[in-house]
Amino acid sequence: MITTRIIATGACVPEQIITNDDLAKIVDTSDEWITQRTGIKERRISSGENTSDLAIGTARQLLEKAEVSAESIDLIIAASVTPDYTTPSLACMIQKEIGAVNAVAFDITAACSGFMYALSVADKYIRSGVYDNAIVIGAETLSKIVNWEDRSTCVLFGDGSGGAYVEKSEDCGIIQEELGSKGEIYDILTGGYTPCSNAFNDVESGVDSMWYVSMNGREVFRFATKSVVTSIRNVLEKAGVSADELKYIVPHQANSRIVEIVSNKLKIPFDKFYMNMDRFGNTSSASVPIALNELNEKGLIERGDKILLTGFGGGMTWGTMLITW
Ligand code: COA
């Protein structure tokens, strides 16, 4: 059976570290509040790098680690809610900079589930025999759309990018997945609204603030715990794999309390969940691949291990994938 196997992982984040204490200097918050409610201690914030710079950094690493030429890349999919432009796509910018002249390149958007959705799309192209390989990247500079005067959101997010180079395989790879969307509650997490203004229509009033990330934290929390628990359960059940067989779960790095609840509900030991949100915060579509790359770089996973990636986010959306490494 043809599957899609992750051959290499990579990540690229801005150098600037902003701690909780740094944030307490600009909004009414504290290290204690942020740590207790979210598990986040610091995050990387761009000091000029745009999303494409981070994404290109990741793509270059992927080529180097996988030891493949740029010309051999068939497909580039980037996931982002903060691309440099509406057009060109981030993926086309990556294509130009790395010289992947033979690739088809496009973006998708599924917020914090973006990497899961992008990997799923790449998997379908590969399984169907259309392409043999792909670069899949999640990249964000959320600092562009965060309201730095709103303490309820600005403490949560960070900038960064991560990704994977995947290839057609006949043994290991993606073995089961579930993607889901619940558009009827899209308004509990929004950002980047662009009003319909033109020469014949005045700008809608009161929409300026809708550029910024806006969130009903409690509703998002409720959605996250429910969707992640159900999708992990469904994926394991469909694959006939027990939680004991999993080496690691790499969850979206939004909030350690969400992960605690998921761990309790599924009765999966907390230390099977790989977390680095204390150092990066929530980097949306980049969060799962940044964490996966860390896990891989540390040598904590070996070929043949079963790992589970799971994300949730705006839309609302979720995605869970079981992989034999
Ligand atoms: N520092 C200090 N106090 C803060 C604060 C901050 N950064 N942000 C909010 N508060 C205050 C609120 O104003 C509120 O004060 P009040 O009781 O005087 O009104 C109090 O803390 C509690 O706020 P609440 O929003 O009820 O807190 P919470 O326990 O729900 O935690 C979140 C807030 C955002 C951490 C939590 O809801 C959450 O993590 N939700 C999921 C968010 C998420 O994952 N988003 C990304 C999805 S991809």
Short mmCIF file of C-alpha atoms and ligand atoms in Angstrom, two decimals:
data_model
loop_
_atom_site.label_atom_id
_atom_site.label_comp_id
_atom_site.label_asym_id
_atom_site.label_seq_id
_atom_site.Cartn_x
_atom_site.Cartn_y
_atom_site.Cartn_z
CA MET A 1 0.00 0.00 0.00
CA ILE A 2 1.29 3.48 -0.84
CA THR A 3 1.57 5.85 2.11
CA THR A 4 3.21 9.19 2.81
CA ARG A 5 6.25 9.18 5.02
CA ILE A 6 7.90 12.08 6.81
CA ILE A 7 11.56 11.98 5.78
CA ALA A 8 12.76 15.23 7.38
CA THR A 9 11.47 17.92 9.70
CA GLY A 10 12.60 21.51 10.15
CA ALA A 11 11.77 24.71 11.99
CA CYS A 12 12.79 28.35 11.92
CA VAL A 13 11.79 30.89 14.56
CA PRO A 14 12.69 34.55 15.18
CA GLU A 15 15.59 35.14 17.57
CA GLN A 16 13.79 37.69 19.72
CA ILE A 17 12.44 36.16 22.95
CA ILE A 18 9.60 37.97 24.74
CA THR A 19 9.03 36.70 28.29
CA ASN A 20 5.88 36.98 30.38
CA ASP A 21 7.65 39.66 32.41
CA ASP A 22 8.28 41.62 29.19
CA LEU A 23 4.54 41.48 28.47
CA ALA A 24 3.73 42.65 31.99
CA LYS A 25 5.48 45.89 31.06
CA ILE A 26 2.98 46.63 28.25
CA VAL A 27 -0.33 45.13 29.52
CA ASP A 28 -1.84 44.49 32.95
CA THR A 29 -0.73 40.86 33.40
CA SER A 30 1.81 38.76 35.28
CA ASP A 31 4.10 35.79 34.78
CA GLU A 32 2.06 33.95 37.43
CA TRP A 33 -1.29 34.45 35.64
CA ILE A 34 0.02 33.48 32.22
CA THR A 35 1.96 30.45 33.49
CA GLN A 36 -0.94 29.11 35.57
CA ARG A 37 -3.63 29.60 32.93
CA THR A 38 -1.64 28.59 29.85
CA GLY A 39 1.75 27.03 30.64
CA ILE A 40 3.43 29.65 28.43
CA LYS A 41 6.59 31.33 29.78
CA GLU A 42 8.01 33.00 26.67
CA ARG A 43 7.45 33.24 22.93
CA ARG A 44 9.44 34.30 19.85
CA ILE A 45 8.32 37.58 18.31
CA SER A 46 9.49 38.89 14.94
CA SER A 47 11.86 41.82 14.93
CA GLY A 48 11.32 42.31 11.21
CA GLU A 49 11.16 38.80 9.76
CA ASN A 50 7.95 38.28 7.83
CA THR A 51 6.17 34.93 7.51
CA SER A 52 7.95 34.12 4.24
CA ASP A 53 11.39 34.59 5.82
CA LEU A 54 10.57 32.01 8.48
CA ALA A 55 8.94 29.64 5.99
CA ILE A 56 11.90 29.85 3.59
CA GLY A 57 14.28 29.13 6.51
CA THR A 58 12.33 25.96 7.23
CA ALA A 59 12.20 24.92 3.56
CA ARG A 60 15.99 25.28 3.20
CA GLN A 61 16.50 23.06 6.25
CA LEU A 62 14.17 20.44 4.82
CA LEU A 63 16.13 20.19 1.57
CA GLU A 64 19.40 19.93 3.46
CA LYS A 65 18.22 17.35 5.99
CA ALA A 66 16.42 15.21 3.41
CA GLU A 67 19.40 15.55 1.03
CA VAL A 68 17.18 16.27 -1.95
CA SER A 69 17.56 18.88 -4.65
CA ALA A 70 15.14 21.79 -5.00
CA GLU A 71 14.47 20.72 -8.60
CA SER A 72 13.17 17.35 -7.40
CA ILE A 73 10.34 18.86 -5.33
CA ASP A 74 6.89 18.11 -6.81
CA LEU A 75 4.63 20.02 -4.45
CA ILE A 76 4.87 22.83 -1.90
CA ILE A 77 1.92 23.49 0.41
CA ALA A 78 2.08 26.27 2.98
CA ALA A 79 -0.48 26.83 5.71
CA SER A 80 -0.79 30.26 7.28
CA VAL A 81 -3.25 32.83 8.55
CA THR A 82 -0.58 35.53 8.37
CA PRO A 83 1.03 35.27 4.91
CA ASP A 84 3.02 38.25 3.60
CA TYR A 85 0.52 38.78 0.78
CA THR A 86 -2.94 37.66 -0.23
CA THR A 87 -1.25 36.96 -3.55
CA PRO A 88 1.35 35.62 -4.24
CA SER A 89 0.95 32.63 -1.99
CA LEU A 90 3.55 31.91 0.64
CA ALA A 91 4.23 28.62 -1.15
CA CYS A 92 5.15 30.45 -4.39
CA MET A 93 7.51 32.71 -2.44
CA ILE A 94 9.15 29.62 -0.94
CA GLN A 95 9.35 28.06 -4.41
CA LYS A 96 11.22 31.08 -5.80
CA GLU A 97 13.72 31.36 -2.94
CA ILE A 98 14.69 27.69 -2.83
CA GLY A 99 14.58 27.26 -6.61
CA ALA A 100 11.98 24.49 -6.68
CA VAL A 101 11.26 25.25 -10.33
CA ASN A 102 9.34 22.04 -11.01
CA ALA A 103 6.97 22.24 -8.05
CA VAL A 104 3.29 23.12 -7.89
CA ALA A 105 2.87 25.57 -5.01
CA PHE A 106 -0.19 26.82 -3.15
CA ASP A 107 -1.42 27.84 0.29
CA ILE A 108 -4.24 26.63 2.42
CA THR A 109 -5.78 28.16 5.49
CA ALA A 110 -7.17 26.24 8.44
CA ALA A 111 -5.71 28.37 11.26
CA CYS A 112 -4.05 26.30 13.98
CA SER A 113 -5.09 23.06 12.24
CA GLY A 114 -3.37 24.32 9.08
CA PHE A 115 -0.39 22.00 9.15
CA MET A 116 -2.64 18.98 9.68
CA TYR A 117 -4.82 19.98 6.74
CA ALA A 118 -1.81 20.71 4.51
CA LEU A 119 -0.19 17.38 5.35
CA SER A 120 -3.48 15.64 4.63
CA VAL A 121 -3.71 17.29 1.18
CA ALA A 122 -0.10 16.36 0.37
CA ASP A 123 -0.85 12.79 1.48
CA LYS A 124 -3.80 12.56 -0.92
CA TYR A 125 -1.72 13.76 -3.90
CA ILE A 126 0.99 11.26 -3.03
CA ARG A 127 -1.33 8.32 -2.37
CA SER A 128 -3.19 8.94 -5.61
CA GLY A 129 0.09 8.81 -7.53
CA VAL A 130 -0.02 12.41 -8.79
CA TYR A 131 3.15 13.45 -6.98
CA ASP A 132 6.01 11.56 -5.32
CA ASN A 133 7.04 14.12 -2.70
CA ALA A 134 6.10 17.40 -1.04
CA ILE A 135 7.29 20.14 1.25
CA VAL A 136 4.60 21.02 3.80
CA ILE A 137 5.07 24.10 5.96
CA GLY A 138 3.12 25.93 8.65
CA ALA A 139 4.36 29.49 9.17
CA GLU A 140 3.06 32.50 11.04
CA THR A 141 3.88 35.99 12.24
CA LEU A 142 0.82 36.27 14.46
CA SER A 143 2.39 39.34 16.07
CA LYS A 144 1.06 41.24 13.01
CA ILE A 145 -2.57 40.56 13.88
CA VAL A 146 -2.43 40.47 17.68
CA ASN A 147 -3.79 43.47 19.56
CA TRP A 148 -0.88 44.32 21.86
CA GLU A 149 -3.28 46.22 24.13
CA ASP A 150 -5.54 43.18 24.72
CA ARG A 151 -4.12 41.12 27.58
CA SER A 152 -6.62 38.30 27.03
CA THR A 153 -5.08 37.40 23.64
CA CYS A 154 -1.62 38.99 23.27
CA VAL A 155 -0.09 36.75 25.93
CA LEU A 156 -1.00 33.56 24.06
CA PHE A 157 0.63 33.81 20.65
CA GLY A 158 4.09 33.64 19.11
CA ASP A 159 5.78 33.70 15.69
CA GLY A 160 7.54 30.81 13.96
CA SER A 161 7.49 28.18 11.28
CA GLY A 162 7.92 24.44 11.02
CA GLY A 163 7.51 21.82 8.35
CA ALA A 164 8.15 18.43 6.90
CA TYR A 165 9.50 16.93 3.68
CA VAL A 166 7.37 13.90 2.80
CA GLU A 167 7.75 11.16 0.23
CA LYS A 168 5.85 8.24 -1.22
CA SER A 169 6.52 5.11 0.85
CA GLU A 170 5.42 1.52 0.87
CA ASP A 171 5.85 0.74 4.54
CA CYS A 172 5.91 3.50 7.18
CA GLY A 173 3.92 6.70 7.02
CA ILE A 174 0.51 8.23 7.68
CA ILE A 175 -1.82 5.40 8.60
CA GLN A 176 -5.00 7.09 9.73
CA GLU A 177 -6.45 10.59 10.02
CA GLU A 178 -9.50 12.63 10.86
CA LEU A 179 -10.12 16.21 9.79
CA GLY A 180 -13.16 18.13 10.96
CA SER A 181 -14.74 21.56 10.64
CA LYS A 182 -17.51 23.29 12.58
CA GLY A 183 -18.17 26.50 10.68
CA GLU A 184 -21.34 27.29 12.62
CA ILE A 185 -19.23 28.58 15.50
CA TYR A 186 -16.59 30.37 13.37
CA ASP A 187 -17.12 33.62 15.25
CA ILE A 188 -15.63 32.37 18.54
CA LEU A 189 -12.14 32.89 17.11
CA THR A 190 -11.50 35.45 14.37
CA GLY A 191 -8.73 37.68 13.05
CA GLY A 192 -7.58 39.56 9.96
CA TYR A 193 -11.00 40.83 8.85
CA THR A 194 -10.69 43.02 5.74
CA PRO A 195 -13.72 45.27 5.21
CA CYS A 196 -15.43 45.63 1.86
CA SER A 197 -14.38 49.16 1.03
CA ASN A 198 -14.17 50.49 -2.50
CA ALA A 199 -14.77 53.66 -4.49
CA PHE A 200 -18.54 53.07 -4.35
CA ASN A 201 -18.89 51.80 -0.80
CA ASP A 202 -17.90 53.40 2.50
CA VAL A 203 -15.84 51.33 4.88
CA GLU A 204 -18.15 49.46 7.25
CA SER A 205 -18.08 51.26 10.57
CA GLY A 206 -16.56 49.64 13.64
CA VAL A 207 -14.56 47.03 11.76
CA ASP A 208 -11.02 48.36 12.28
CA SER A 209 -10.59 46.36 15.46
CA MET A 210 -11.67 43.19 13.63
CA TRP A 211 -8.20 43.03 12.08
CA TYR A 212 -6.98 41.77 15.42
CA VAL A 213 -7.32 38.29 16.84
CA SER A 214 -10.53 38.16 18.86
CA MET A 215 -11.56 35.16 20.87
CA ASN A 216 -14.12 33.82 23.28
CA GLY A 217 -11.49 32.01 25.33
CA ARG A 218 -13.90 29.84 27.30
CA GLU A 219 -15.80 28.67 24.21
CA VAL A 220 -12.55 27.91 22.39
CA PHE A 221 -11.34 25.99 25.43
CA ARG A 222 -14.55 23.93 25.49
CA PHE A 223 -14.38 23.27 21.74
CA ALA A 224 -10.70 22.27 21.93
CA THR A 225 -11.05 19.73 24.72
CA LYS A 226 -14.08 18.12 23.09
CA SER A 227 -12.79 17.97 19.49
CA VAL A 228 -9.29 16.77 20.38
CA VAL A 229 -10.57 14.01 22.67
CA THR A 230 -13.13 12.78 20.13
CA SER A 231 -10.77 12.89 17.16
CA ILE A 232 -7.94 11.07 18.94
CA ARG A 233 -10.42 8.41 20.05
CA ASN A 234 -11.83 8.06 16.50
CA VAL A 235 -8.42 7.85 14.82
CA LEU A 236 -7.11 5.20 17.24
CA GLU A 237 -10.33 3.21 16.91
CA LYS A 238 -10.34 3.35 13.09
CA ALA A 239 -6.68 2.27 13.01
CA GLY A 240 -7.16 -0.47 15.59
CA VAL A 241 -4.27 0.98 17.60
CA SER A 242 -4.37 1.38 21.38
CA ALA A 243 -3.12 4.47 23.19
CA ASP A 244 -0.47 2.27 24.87
CA GLU A 245 1.13 1.68 21.49
CA LEU A 246 1.75 5.40 20.97
CA LYS A 247 5.26 6.64 21.64
CA TYR A 248 4.29 10.32 21.62
CA ILE A 249 1.37 12.62 20.93
CA VAL A 250 2.27 16.01 19.49
CA PRO A 251 -0.65 18.33 20.27
CA HIS A 252 -1.24 21.88 19.10
CA GLN A 253 0.64 24.01 21.60
CA ALA A 254 -2.16 26.33 22.74
CA ASN A 255 -2.58 25.73 26.44
CA SER A 256 -1.17 23.10 28.82
CA ARG A 257 -4.51 22.93 30.69
CA ILE A 258 -6.21 21.78 27.48
CA VAL A 259 -3.61 19.01 27.16
CA GLU A 260 -4.10 18.02 30.82
CA ILE A 261 -7.84 17.62 30.27
CA VAL A 262 -7.29 15.60 27.08
CA SER A 263 -4.79 13.39 28.89
CA ASN A 264 -7.21 12.80 31.78
CA LYS A 265 -10.24 12.13 29.59
CA LEU A 266 -8.38 9.66 27.38
CA LYS A 267 -6.41 8.17 30.28
CA ILE A 268 -3.19 8.65 28.34
CA PRO A 269 -0.21 9.57 30.56
CA PHE A 270 0.55 13.30 30.44
CA ASP A 271 4.22 12.67 29.68
CA LYS A 272 3.31 11.09 26.34
CA PHE A 273 2.24 14.55 25.15
CA TYR A 274 5.23 16.44 23.80
CA MET A 275 5.01 20.09 24.75
CA ASN A 276 7.13 23.17 24.13
CA MET A 277 4.52 25.90 24.52
CA ASP A 278 6.45 27.18 27.55
CA ARG A 279 9.09 28.43 25.09
CA PHE A 280 7.10 29.22 21.94
CA GLY A 281 3.49 29.95 22.92
CA ASN A 282 0.79 29.30 20.36
CA THR A 283 2.28 29.65 16.88
CA SER A 284 -0.92 28.50 15.12
CA SER A 285 -0.17 26.42 12.01
CA ALA A 286 3.53 26.27 12.97
CA SER A 287 2.99 24.80 16.41
CA VAL A 288 2.68 21.08 15.61
CA PRO A 289 5.63 20.99 13.15
CA ILE A 290 7.89 23.04 15.47
CA ALA A 291 7.17 20.57 18.29
CA LEU A 292 7.54 17.57 15.97
CA ASN A 293 10.89 18.88 14.77
CA GLU A 294 12.10 19.25 18.36
CA LEU A 295 11.02 15.72 19.18
CA ASN A 296 12.83 14.46 16.09
CA GLU A 297 15.97 16.55 16.65
CA LYS A 298 16.25 15.29 20.21
CA GLY A 299 16.26 11.74 18.88
CA LEU A 300 13.16 10.84 20.91
CA ILE A 301 11.46 9.01 18.04
CA GLU A 302 12.75 6.13 16.00
CA ARG A 303 11.65 4.59 12.74
CA GLY A 304 8.69 2.31 13.41
CA ASP A 305 7.38 4.29 16.42
CA LYS A 306 3.72 5.25 16.37
CA ILE A 307 3.09 8.93 16.94
CA LEU A 308 -0.03 11.02 16.79
CA LEU A 309 -0.26 14.64 15.65
CA THR A 310 -3.33 16.63 16.64
CA GLY A 311 -4.38 20.22 16.09
CA PHE A 312 -7.42 22.44 16.54
CA GLY A 313 -8.17 26.06 15.83
CA GLY A 314 -10.07 28.79 14.04
CA GLY A 315 -12.82 27.90 11.65
CA MET A 316 -13.45 26.05 13.89
CA THR A 317 -11.33 23.16 12.68
CA TRP A 318 -9.45 20.13 13.94
CA GLY A 319 -7.18 17.44 12.54
CA THR A 320 -5.57 14.32 13.97
CA MET A 321 -3.13 12.01 12.22
CA LEU A 322 -1.59 8.70 13.22
CA ILE A 323 1.85 8.03 11.79
CA THR A 324 4.22 5.11 11.84
CA TRP A 325 7.51 7.02 11.91
N1 COA B 1 -3.49 38.58 32.69
C1 COA B 1 -4.22 38.77 33.81
N2 COA B 1 -5.55 38.62 33.83
C2 COA B 1 -6.16 38.29 32.69
C3 COA B 1 -5.46 38.10 31.51
C4 COA B 1 -4.07 38.25 31.53
N3 COA B 1 -3.29 38.07 30.46
N4 COA B 1 -6.34 37.77 30.53
C5 COA B 1 -7.55 37.76 31.08
N5 COA B 1 -7.44 38.08 32.39
C6 COA B 1 -8.50 38.19 33.38
C7 COA B 1 -9.86 38.46 32.77
O1 COA B 1 -10.03 39.83 32.51
C8 COA B 1 -10.77 37.94 33.86
O2 COA B 1 -10.85 38.93 34.85
P1 COA B 1 -12.24 39.20 35.63
O3 COA B 1 -12.56 37.90 36.32
O4 COA B 1 -11.88 40.30 36.52
O5 COA B 1 -13.21 39.54 34.54
C9 COA B 1 -10.02 36.76 34.45
O6 COA B 1 -8.65 36.94 34.04
C10 COA B 1 -10.51 35.42 33.95
O7 COA B 1 -10.66 35.49 32.55
P2 COA B 1 -11.12 34.26 31.71
O8 COA B 1 -11.14 34.64 30.26
O9 COA B 1 -12.37 33.70 32.29
O10 COA B 1 -9.92 33.24 31.99
P3 COA B 1 -9.79 31.75 31.60
O11 COA B 1 -9.54 30.95 32.80
O12 COA B 1 -10.85 31.30 30.64
O13 COA B 1 -8.40 31.77 30.78
C11 COA B 1 -7.64 31.70 28.51
C12 COA B 1 -8.32 32.52 29.60
C13 COA B 1 -7.59 32.53 27.23
C14 COA B 1 -6.21 31.40 28.96
C15 COA B 1 -8.42 30.38 28.30
O14 COA B 1 -9.79 30.66 28.15
C16 COA B 1 -7.95 29.63 27.10
O15 COA B 1 -6.81 29.18 27.05
N6 COA B 1 -8.82 29.41 26.11
C17 COA B 1 -8.43 28.73 24.91
C18 COA B 1 -7.67 29.69 24.05
C19 COA B 1 -6.96 29.05 22.92
O16 COA B 1 -6.47 27.96 23.04
N7 COA B 1 -6.91 29.77 21.82
C20 COA B 1 -6.23 29.37 20.67
C21 COA B 1 -7.03 28.41 19.91
S1 COA B 1 -6.13 27.83 18.57
#
